[in-house]
GROMACS .gro file of C-alpha atoms in nm:
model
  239
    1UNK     CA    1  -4.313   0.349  -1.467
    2UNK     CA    2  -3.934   0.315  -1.530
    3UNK     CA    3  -3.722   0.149  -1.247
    4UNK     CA    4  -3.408   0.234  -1.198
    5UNK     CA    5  -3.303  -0.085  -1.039
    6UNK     CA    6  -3.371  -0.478  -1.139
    7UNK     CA    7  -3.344  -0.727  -0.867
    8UNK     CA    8  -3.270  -1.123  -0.937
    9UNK     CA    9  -3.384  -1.377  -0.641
   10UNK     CA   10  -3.263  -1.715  -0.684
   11UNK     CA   11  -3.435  -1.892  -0.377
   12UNK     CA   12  -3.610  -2.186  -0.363
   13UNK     CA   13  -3.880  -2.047  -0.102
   14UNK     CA   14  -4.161  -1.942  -0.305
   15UNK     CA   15  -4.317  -1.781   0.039
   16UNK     CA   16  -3.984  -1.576   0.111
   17UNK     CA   17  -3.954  -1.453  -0.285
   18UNK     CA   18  -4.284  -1.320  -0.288
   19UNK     CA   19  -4.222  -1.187   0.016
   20UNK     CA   20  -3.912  -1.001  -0.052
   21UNK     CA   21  -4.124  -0.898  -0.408
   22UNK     CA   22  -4.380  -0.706  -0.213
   23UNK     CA   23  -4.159  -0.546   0.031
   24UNK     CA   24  -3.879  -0.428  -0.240
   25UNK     CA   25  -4.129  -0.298  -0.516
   26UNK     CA   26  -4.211  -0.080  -0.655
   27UNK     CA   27  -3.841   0.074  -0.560
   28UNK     CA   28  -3.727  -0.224  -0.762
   29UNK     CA   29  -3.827  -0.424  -1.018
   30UNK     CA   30  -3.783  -0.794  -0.865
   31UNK     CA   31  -3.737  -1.114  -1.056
   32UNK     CA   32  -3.719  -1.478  -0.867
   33UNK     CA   33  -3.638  -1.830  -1.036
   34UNK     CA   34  -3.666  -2.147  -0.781
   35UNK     CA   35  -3.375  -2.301  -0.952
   36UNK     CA   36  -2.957  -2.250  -0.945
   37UNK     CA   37  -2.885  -2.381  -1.331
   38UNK     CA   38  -3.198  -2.123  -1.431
   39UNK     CA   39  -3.069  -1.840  -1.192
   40UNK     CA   40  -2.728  -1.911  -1.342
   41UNK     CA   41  -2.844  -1.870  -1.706
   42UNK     CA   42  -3.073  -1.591  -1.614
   43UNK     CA   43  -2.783  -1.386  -1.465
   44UNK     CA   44  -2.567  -1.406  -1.764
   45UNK     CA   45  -2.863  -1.352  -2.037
   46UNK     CA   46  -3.025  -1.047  -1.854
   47UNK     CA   47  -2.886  -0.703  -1.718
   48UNK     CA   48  -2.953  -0.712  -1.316
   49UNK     CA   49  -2.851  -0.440  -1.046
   50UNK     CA   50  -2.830  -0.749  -0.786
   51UNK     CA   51  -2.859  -1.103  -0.758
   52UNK     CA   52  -2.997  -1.190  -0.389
   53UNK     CA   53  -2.861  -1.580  -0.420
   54UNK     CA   54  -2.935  -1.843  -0.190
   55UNK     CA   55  -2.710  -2.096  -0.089
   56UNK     CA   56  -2.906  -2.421  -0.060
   57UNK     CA   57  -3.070  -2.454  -0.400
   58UNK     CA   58  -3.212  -2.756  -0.639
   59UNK     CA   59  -2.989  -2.744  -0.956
   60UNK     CA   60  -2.711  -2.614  -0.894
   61UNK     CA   61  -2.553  -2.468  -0.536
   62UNK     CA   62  -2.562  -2.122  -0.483
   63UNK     CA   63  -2.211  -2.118  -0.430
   64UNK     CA   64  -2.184  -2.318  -0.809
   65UNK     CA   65  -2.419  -2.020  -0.934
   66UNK     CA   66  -2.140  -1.757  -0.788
   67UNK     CA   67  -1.845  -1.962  -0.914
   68UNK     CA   68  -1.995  -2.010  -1.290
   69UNK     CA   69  -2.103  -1.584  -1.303
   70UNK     CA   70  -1.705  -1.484  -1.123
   71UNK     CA   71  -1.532  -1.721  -1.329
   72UNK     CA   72  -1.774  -1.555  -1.667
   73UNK     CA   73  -1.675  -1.250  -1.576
   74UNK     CA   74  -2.019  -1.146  -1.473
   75UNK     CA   75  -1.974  -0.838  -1.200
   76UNK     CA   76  -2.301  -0.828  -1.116
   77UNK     CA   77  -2.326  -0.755  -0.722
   78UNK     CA   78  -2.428  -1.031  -0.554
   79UNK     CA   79  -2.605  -1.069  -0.195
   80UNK     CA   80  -2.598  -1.400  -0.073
   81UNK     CA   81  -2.867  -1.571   0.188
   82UNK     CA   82  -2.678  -1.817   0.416
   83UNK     CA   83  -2.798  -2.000   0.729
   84UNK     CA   84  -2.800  -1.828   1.057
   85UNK     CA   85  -2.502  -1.936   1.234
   86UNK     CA   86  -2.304  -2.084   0.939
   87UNK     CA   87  -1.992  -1.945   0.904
   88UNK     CA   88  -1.838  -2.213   0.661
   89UNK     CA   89  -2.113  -2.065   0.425
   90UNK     CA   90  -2.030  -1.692   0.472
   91UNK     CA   91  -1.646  -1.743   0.421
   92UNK     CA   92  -1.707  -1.980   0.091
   93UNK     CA   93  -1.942  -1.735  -0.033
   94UNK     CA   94  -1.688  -1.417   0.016
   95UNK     CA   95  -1.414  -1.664  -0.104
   96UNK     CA   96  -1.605  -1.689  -0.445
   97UNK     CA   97  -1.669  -1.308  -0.456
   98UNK     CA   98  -2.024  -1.258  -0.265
   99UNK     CA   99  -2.032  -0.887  -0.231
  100UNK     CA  100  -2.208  -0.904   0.161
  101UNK     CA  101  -2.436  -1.184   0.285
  102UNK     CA  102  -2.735  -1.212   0.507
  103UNK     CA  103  -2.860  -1.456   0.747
  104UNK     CA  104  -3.169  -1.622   0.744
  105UNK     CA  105  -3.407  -1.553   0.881
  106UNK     CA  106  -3.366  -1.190   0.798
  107UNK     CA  107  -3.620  -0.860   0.862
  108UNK     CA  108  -3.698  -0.747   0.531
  109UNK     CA  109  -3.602  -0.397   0.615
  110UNK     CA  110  -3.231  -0.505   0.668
  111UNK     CA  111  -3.232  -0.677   0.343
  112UNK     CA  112  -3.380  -0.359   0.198
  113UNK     CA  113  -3.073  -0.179   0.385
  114UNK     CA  114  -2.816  -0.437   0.262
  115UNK     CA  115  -2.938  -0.375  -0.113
  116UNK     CA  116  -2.896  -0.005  -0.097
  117UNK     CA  117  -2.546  -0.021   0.055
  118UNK     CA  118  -2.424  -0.257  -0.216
  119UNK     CA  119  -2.562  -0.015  -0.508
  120UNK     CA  120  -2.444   0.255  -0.375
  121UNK     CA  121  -2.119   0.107  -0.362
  122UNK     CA  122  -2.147   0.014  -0.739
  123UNK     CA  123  -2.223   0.307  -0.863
  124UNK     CA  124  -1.967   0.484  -1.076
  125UNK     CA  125  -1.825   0.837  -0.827
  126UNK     CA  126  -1.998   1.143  -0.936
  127UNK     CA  127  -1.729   1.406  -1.106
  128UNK     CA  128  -1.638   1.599  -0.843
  129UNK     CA  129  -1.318   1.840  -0.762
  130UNK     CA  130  -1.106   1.577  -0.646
  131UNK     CA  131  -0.863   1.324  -0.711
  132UNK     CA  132  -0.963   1.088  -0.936
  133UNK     CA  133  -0.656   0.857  -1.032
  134UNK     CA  134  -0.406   0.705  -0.762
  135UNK     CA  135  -0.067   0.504  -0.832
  136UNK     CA  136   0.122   0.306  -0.610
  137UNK     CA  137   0.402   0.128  -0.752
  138UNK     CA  138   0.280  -0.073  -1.062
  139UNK     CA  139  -0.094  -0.042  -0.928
  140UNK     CA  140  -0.321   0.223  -1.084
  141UNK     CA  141  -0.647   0.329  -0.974
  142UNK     CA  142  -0.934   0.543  -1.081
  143UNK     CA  143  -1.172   0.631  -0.884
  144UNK     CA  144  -1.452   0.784  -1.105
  145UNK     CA  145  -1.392   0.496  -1.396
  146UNK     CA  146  -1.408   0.243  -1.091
  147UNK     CA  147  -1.089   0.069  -1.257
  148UNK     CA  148  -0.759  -0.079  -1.188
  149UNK     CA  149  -0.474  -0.183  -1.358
  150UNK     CA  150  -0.195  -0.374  -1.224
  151UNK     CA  151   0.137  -0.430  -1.437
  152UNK     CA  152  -0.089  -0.282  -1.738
  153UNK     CA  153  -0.348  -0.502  -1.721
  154UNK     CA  154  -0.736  -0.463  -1.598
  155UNK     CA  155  -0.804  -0.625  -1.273
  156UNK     CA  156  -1.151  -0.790  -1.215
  157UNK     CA  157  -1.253  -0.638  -0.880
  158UNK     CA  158  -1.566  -0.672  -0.678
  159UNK     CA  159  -1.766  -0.311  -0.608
  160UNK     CA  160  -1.622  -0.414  -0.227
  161UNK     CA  161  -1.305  -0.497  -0.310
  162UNK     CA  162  -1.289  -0.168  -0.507
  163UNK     CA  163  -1.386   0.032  -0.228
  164UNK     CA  164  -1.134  -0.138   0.018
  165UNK     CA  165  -0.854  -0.076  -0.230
  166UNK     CA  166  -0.964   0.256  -0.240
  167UNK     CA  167  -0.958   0.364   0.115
  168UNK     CA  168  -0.630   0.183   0.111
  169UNK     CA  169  -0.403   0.379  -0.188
  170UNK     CA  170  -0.589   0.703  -0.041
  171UNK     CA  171  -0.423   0.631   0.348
  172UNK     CA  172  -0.110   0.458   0.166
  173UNK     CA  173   0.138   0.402   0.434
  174UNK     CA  174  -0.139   0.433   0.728
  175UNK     CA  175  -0.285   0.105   0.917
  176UNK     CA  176  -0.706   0.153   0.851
  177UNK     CA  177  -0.874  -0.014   1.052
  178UNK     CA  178  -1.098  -0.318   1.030
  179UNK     CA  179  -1.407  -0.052   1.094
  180UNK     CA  180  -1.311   0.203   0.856
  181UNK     CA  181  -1.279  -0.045   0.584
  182UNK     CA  182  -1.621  -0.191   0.695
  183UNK     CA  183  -1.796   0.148   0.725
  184UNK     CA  184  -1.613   0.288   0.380
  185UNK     CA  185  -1.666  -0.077   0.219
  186UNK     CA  186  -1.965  -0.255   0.352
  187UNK     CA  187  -2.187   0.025   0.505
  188UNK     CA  188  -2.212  -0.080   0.842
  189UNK     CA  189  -2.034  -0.094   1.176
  190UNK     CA  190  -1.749  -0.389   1.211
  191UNK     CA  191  -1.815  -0.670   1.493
  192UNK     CA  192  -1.522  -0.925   1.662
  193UNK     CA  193  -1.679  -1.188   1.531
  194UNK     CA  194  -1.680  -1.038   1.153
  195UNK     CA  195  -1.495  -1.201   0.883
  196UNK     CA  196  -1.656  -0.998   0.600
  197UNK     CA  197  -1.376  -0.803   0.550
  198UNK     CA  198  -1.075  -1.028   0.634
  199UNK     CA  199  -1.196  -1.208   0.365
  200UNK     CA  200  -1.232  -1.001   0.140
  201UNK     CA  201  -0.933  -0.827   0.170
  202UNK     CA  202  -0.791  -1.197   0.135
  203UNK     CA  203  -0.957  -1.182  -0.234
  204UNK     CA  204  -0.794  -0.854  -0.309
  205UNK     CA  205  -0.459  -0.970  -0.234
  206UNK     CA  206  -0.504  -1.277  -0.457
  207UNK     CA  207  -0.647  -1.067  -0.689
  208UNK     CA  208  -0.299  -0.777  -0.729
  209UNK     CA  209  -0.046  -1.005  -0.638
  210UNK     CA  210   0.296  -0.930  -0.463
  211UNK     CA  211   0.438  -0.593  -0.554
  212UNK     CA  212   0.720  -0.570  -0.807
  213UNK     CA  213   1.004  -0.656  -0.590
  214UNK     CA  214   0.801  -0.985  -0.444
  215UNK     CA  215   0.736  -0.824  -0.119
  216UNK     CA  216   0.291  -0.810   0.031
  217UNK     CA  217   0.132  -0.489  -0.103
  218UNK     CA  218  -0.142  -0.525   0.191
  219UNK     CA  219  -0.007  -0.611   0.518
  220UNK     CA  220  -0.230  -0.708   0.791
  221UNK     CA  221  -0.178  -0.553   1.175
  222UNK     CA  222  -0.262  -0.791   1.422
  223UNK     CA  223  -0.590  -0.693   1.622
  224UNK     CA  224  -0.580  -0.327   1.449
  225UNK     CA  225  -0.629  -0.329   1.037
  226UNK     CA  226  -0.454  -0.365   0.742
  227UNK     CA  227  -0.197  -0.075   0.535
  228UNK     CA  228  -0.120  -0.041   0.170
  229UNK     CA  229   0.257  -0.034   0.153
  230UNK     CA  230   0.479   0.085  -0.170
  231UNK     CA  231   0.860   0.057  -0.185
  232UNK     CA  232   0.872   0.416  -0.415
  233UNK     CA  233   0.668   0.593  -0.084
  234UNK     CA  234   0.905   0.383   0.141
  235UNK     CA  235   1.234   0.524  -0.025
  236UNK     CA  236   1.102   0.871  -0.036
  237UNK     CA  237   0.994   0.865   0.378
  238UNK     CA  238   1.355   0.749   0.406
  239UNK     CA  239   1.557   1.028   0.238
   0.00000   0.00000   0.00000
């Protein structure tokens, strides 16, 4: 039987692996190592659809694991497991490009739900009668490729921070709001309490820089959302 998708779990819990092994196959072929260095290695070595990474781990920190695979270059989405409650670990784990994050203890059948969302989200657009390729100033984006350049050279983006950048050049000019980002970007509804995509929007904006004349590309609307802003669709609004 061929799967389609190959899980990592890098958890120390040897009950909640095999657990999560049982309820995910066969949909997905699951792997688990009890150790950060060997989840690290394992990760980089090996082709995975997701890493499900916990925080708290013998070796090395899952948040050490997420630094060493970013900073490598490995894009592999990544689900992190962080206590329930624990903010601080949520934000550090977006921070170092976590794709979502789940608190335990979790049902199974959310985690199975979390999983999907993410893949679905990482999978390239299917060619389709639409527009494909977006520029706003010296930003380009295509959609089906899943790539963007900025000032002719490839940005490193998260499958999230993709899709947020996405929803943004398409409504350039308009305010989105923090729950049509979250529905477009994470798959699910957005809450007050929800830094998820503050954060990561925080990444992207690290990640393409000021715009060409210095100014923010995304600016943030107090208690509504956040709009992509370009001076070339500026100057043509104004004549």
């Amino acid at each position: 039987m061929e799967f389609p998708n190959r899980v990592l779990v890098i958890d120390d819990d040897r009950e909640l692996c095999k657990l999560v092994k049982e309820f995910l196959e066969p949909e997905f072929q699951v792997y688990s190592v009890s150790r950060g260095d060997e989840g690290a290695r394992r990760a980089q070595d090996d082709n995975f659809s997701l890493i499900v990474l916990d925080v708290m781990l013998p070796g090395l920190s899952g948040f050490e694991v997420l630094r060493q695979l970013r900073e490598n270059n490995c894009a592999t989405p990544v689900l992190m497991l962080t206590a329930r409650g624990d903010d601080i670990d949520r934000i550090v784990g977006l921070e170092l490009g976590a794709d979502d994050y789940l608190a335990k203890p979790f049902n199974p059948r959310e985690l199975t739900a979390r999983i999907h969302a993410i893949l679905r989200r990482a999978r390239p657009a299917p060619s389709a009668a639409v527009r494909a390729k977006f520029q706003c100033d010296d930003l380009e984006l295509d959609v089906l490729a899943r790539r963007v350049r900025c000032d002719s050279q490839t940005l490193d983006l998260t499958a999230v921070e993709f899709d947020l950048l996405t929803l943004l050049v398409k409504n350039l000019g308009v305010v989105v709001s923090r729950d049509d980002l979250a529905k477009h970007a994470l798959d699910r509804k957005w809450t007050a309490y929800d830094r998820s995509i503050d954060m990561h929007v925080s990444n992207l904006r690290k990640k393409i820089g000021p715009a060409p004349d210095g100014s923010e590309r995304i600016k943030s609307i107090r208690s509504v959302g956040y709009v992509l802003v370009s001076a070339e669709y500026e100057m043509r609004n104004a004549e």
